[in-house]
Short mmCIF file of C-alpha atoms in Angstrom, two decimals:
data_model
loop_
_atom_site.label_atom_id
_atom_site.label_comp_id
_atom_site.label_asym_id
_atom_site.label_seq_id
_atom_site.Cartn_x
_atom_site.Cartn_y
_atom_site.Cartn_z
CA MET D 1288 46.94 35.69 -47.75
CA LYS D 1289 47.00 35.78 -44.04
CA ALA D 1290 45.28 39.24 -43.86
CA THR D 1291 42.55 37.75 -46.07
CA ILE D 1292 41.97 34.80 -43.99
CA THR D 1293 42.18 36.93 -40.83
CA LYS D 1294 39.61 39.68 -42.09
CA ASN D 1295 37.00 37.23 -43.91
CA ILE D 1296 36.97 34.11 -41.81
CA LEU D 1297 38.50 34.71 -38.43
CA MET D 1298 37.05 38.32 -37.66
CA PRO D 1299 33.21 37.39 -38.43
CA LEU D 1300 33.83 34.36 -36.33
CA LEU D 1301 34.89 36.09 -33.35
CA MET D 1302 32.34 38.89 -33.63
CA ALA D 1303 29.58 35.98 -33.72
CA ILE D 1304 30.96 34.62 -30.66
CA MET D 1305 31.21 37.87 -29.04
CA LEU D 1306 27.71 38.81 -29.66
CA CYS D 1307 26.00 35.27 -28.68
CA GLY D 1308 27.49 36.13 -25.35
CA CYS D 1309 26.04 39.36 -24.82
CA ASN D 1310 22.49 38.74 -25.45
CA GLN D 1311 22.20 35.65 -23.52
CA GLU D 1312 19.52 35.97 -20.50
CA ASP D 1313 19.62 33.93 -17.02
CA ASP D 1314 18.26 30.66 -16.81
CA ILE D 1315 15.84 31.38 -14.16
CA ASP D 1316 14.87 27.78 -13.55
CA GLU D 1317 18.72 26.68 -13.32
CA ILE D 1318 19.59 29.64 -10.89
CA PHE D 1319 16.69 29.34 -8.81
CA THR D 1320 15.04 26.16 -8.71
CA SER D 1321 17.80 23.86 -9.32
CA CYS D 1322 18.61 23.36 -5.56
CA THR D 1323 17.94 24.37 -1.98
CA TRP D 1324 19.77 27.34 -1.08
CA HIS D 1325 21.51 28.00 2.03
CA TRP D 1326 22.22 31.53 3.73
CA THR D 1327 25.83 32.19 3.77
CA LEU D 1328 26.20 36.02 5.01
CA SER D 1329 24.69 39.26 4.35
CA GLY D 1330 26.58 42.43 3.15
CA THR D 1331 26.63 45.92 1.53
CA THR D 1332 28.00 47.06 -1.69
CA THR D 1333 28.73 50.22 -4.01
CA ASN D 1334 28.52 48.08 -7.12
CA TRP D 1335 26.29 45.46 -7.01
CA LYS D 1336 27.67 43.75 -10.39
CA ASP D 1337 31.14 43.49 -8.65
CA ASP D 1338 31.29 40.15 -6.58
CA ASN D 1339 34.55 41.63 -4.78
CA ASN D 1340 33.20 45.00 -3.85
CA PHE D 1341 31.19 44.42 -0.71
CA LYS D 1342 31.06 44.44 3.12
CA THR D 1343 29.64 41.73 5.45
CA ILE D 1344 27.10 43.03 7.91
CA THR D 1345 26.78 39.56 9.49
CA SER D 1346 29.44 39.36 12.11
CA ILE D 1347 31.86 36.40 12.40
CA GLU D 1348 29.86 34.77 15.14
CA GLU D 1349 26.47 35.55 13.10
CA GLN D 1350 27.95 33.58 10.01
CA PHE D 1351 28.98 30.86 12.20
CA GLU D 1352 25.65 30.69 13.73
CA ILE D 1353 24.07 30.81 10.20
CA ASN D 1354 26.50 28.25 8.92
CA LYS D 1355 26.56 25.72 11.57
CA ASP D 1356 23.34 23.82 10.30
CA ARG D 1357 22.64 23.58 6.79
CA ASN D 1358 19.08 22.20 7.51
CA ILE D 1359 18.21 25.81 8.68
CA TYR D 1360 18.11 29.34 7.03
CA THR D 1361 17.37 27.47 3.93
CA ILE D 1362 14.97 28.50 0.77
CA LYS D 1363 13.72 26.58 -1.81
CA PHE D 1364 12.21 28.14 -4.96
CA GLU D 1365 9.86 25.99 -6.82
CA LYS D 1366 9.11 26.02 -10.54
CA ASP D 1367 5.26 26.72 -10.06
CA GLY D 1368 6.22 30.05 -8.31
CA ILE D 1369 5.94 28.95 -4.68
CA PHE D 1370 9.01 29.37 -2.44
CA LYS D 1371 9.51 27.61 1.20
CA ALA D 1372 12.13 29.10 3.98
CA LYS D 1373 13.04 27.98 7.01
CA GLY D 1374 14.80 29.92 9.90
CA ASN D 1375 16.12 28.47 13.16
CA SER D 1376 12.49 29.15 14.79
CA ILE D 1377 10.23 30.09 11.66
CA GLU D 1378 9.19 29.10 8.65
CA PHE D 1379 7.51 31.41 5.81
CA ASN D 1380 6.35 30.64 2.28
CA GLY D 1381 4.82 32.95 -0.46
CA MET D 1382 4.87 33.33 -4.11
CA TRP D 1383 8.22 34.26 -5.95
CA SER D 1384 8.97 35.35 -9.79
CA ALA D 1385 12.11 36.59 -11.71
CA ASP D 1386 12.56 38.46 -14.82
CA PRO D 1387 16.04 37.65 -16.46
CA LYS D 1388 15.78 40.98 -18.55
CA ASP D 1389 16.20 43.63 -15.97
CA HIS D 1390 17.29 41.04 -12.95
CA SER D 1391 14.18 41.93 -11.01
CA VAL D 1392 12.71 39.36 -8.27
CA GLN D 1393 9.12 39.67 -6.70
CA ILE D 1394 8.61 38.06 -3.45
CA SER D 1395 4.77 38.15 -2.53
CA ASN D 1396 1.91 36.85 -0.40
CA VAL D 1397 4.33 36.00 2.50
CA GLN D 1398 3.19 34.04 5.54
CA ILE D 1399 5.23 33.66 8.44
CA HIS D 1400 4.85 30.92 11.12
CA GLY D 1401 6.65 31.51 14.42
CA ASN D 1402 8.58 34.54 16.08
CA ALA D 1403 11.13 36.04 13.90
CA ASP D 1404 13.72 37.87 16.09
CA GLY D 1405 17.50 38.04 15.71
CA LEU D 1406 19.07 36.18 12.67
CA ASP D 1407 15.51 34.85 12.10
CA ARG D 1408 14.39 38.74 11.61
CA MET D 1409 17.23 39.50 9.56
CA PHE D 1410 16.75 36.55 7.24
CA TYR D 1411 13.10 37.22 6.54
CA ASN D 1412 13.39 40.84 6.21
CA GLU D 1413 15.93 40.35 3.69
CA ILE D 1414 14.45 37.99 1.75
CA ARG D 1415 10.74 39.68 1.76
CA ASN D 1416 12.60 43.09 0.75
CA ALA D 1417 14.48 41.35 -2.13
CA GLN D 1418 13.71 43.12 -5.68
CA PHE D 1419 16.71 42.12 -7.41
CA TYR D 1420 19.01 39.09 -7.98
CA ARG D 1421 22.87 38.17 -9.66
CA GLY D 1422 23.61 34.58 -9.62
CA SER D 1423 24.12 31.39 -11.29
CA SER D 1424 23.57 27.84 -9.89
CA LEU D 1425 26.50 27.98 -7.81
CA LEU D 1426 25.61 31.44 -5.97
CA LEU D 1427 22.81 33.43 -5.49
CA LYS D 1428 22.42 37.03 -4.28
CA LEU D 1429 19.25 38.90 -3.49
CA PHE D 1430 19.34 42.66 -3.61
CA ASP D 1431 17.27 45.24 -1.72
CA SER D 1432 15.27 48.07 -4.07
CA ASN D 1433 18.71 50.29 -4.08
CA LYS D 1434 21.05 47.23 -5.09
CA LYS D 1435 23.17 48.15 -1.90
CA GLU D 1436 22.28 45.61 0.51
CA PHE D 1437 22.30 41.98 -0.24
CA ILE D 1438 21.77 38.06 1.14
CA GLN D 1439 23.87 35.58 -0.24
CA PHE D 1440 23.22 31.97 -0.51
CA TYR D 1441 25.14 28.86 -1.84
CA PRO D 1442 23.53 25.65 -2.86
CA ILE D 1443 22.69 22.51 -0.84
CA LYS D 1444 21.87 19.44 -2.88
#
């Protein structure tokens, strides 16, 4: 009797639960447009899907500088496809779109105001060169075309 219940009721239920989780696409609005994002660090990885496999390329001093003021090194993605970013001495904006099927992101028509050097240049270049993303409403990573370098953000409300 137990084998029949397990075979006929529990197994199909477990399979349905597992299959539902496999086909879910990212909620682009939740990930990108739910908040303003603040840069925390930049890094490299050999496996872009493993959040524990990375090396930072920003030094401790640079990370302190990046994170000392939550009003700079921010980016806001709007639902209408426009983004606005702010560094220490630069601001830039442009168009964005993302595809949840392949986790691609496109950044285009970028206009920059100010002089991008040092951390501002790194911030600008890593966003400008982003072609893939991974994230949720709690963490966003934008990756280069090789999925080896990334810029990481956390949400600020």
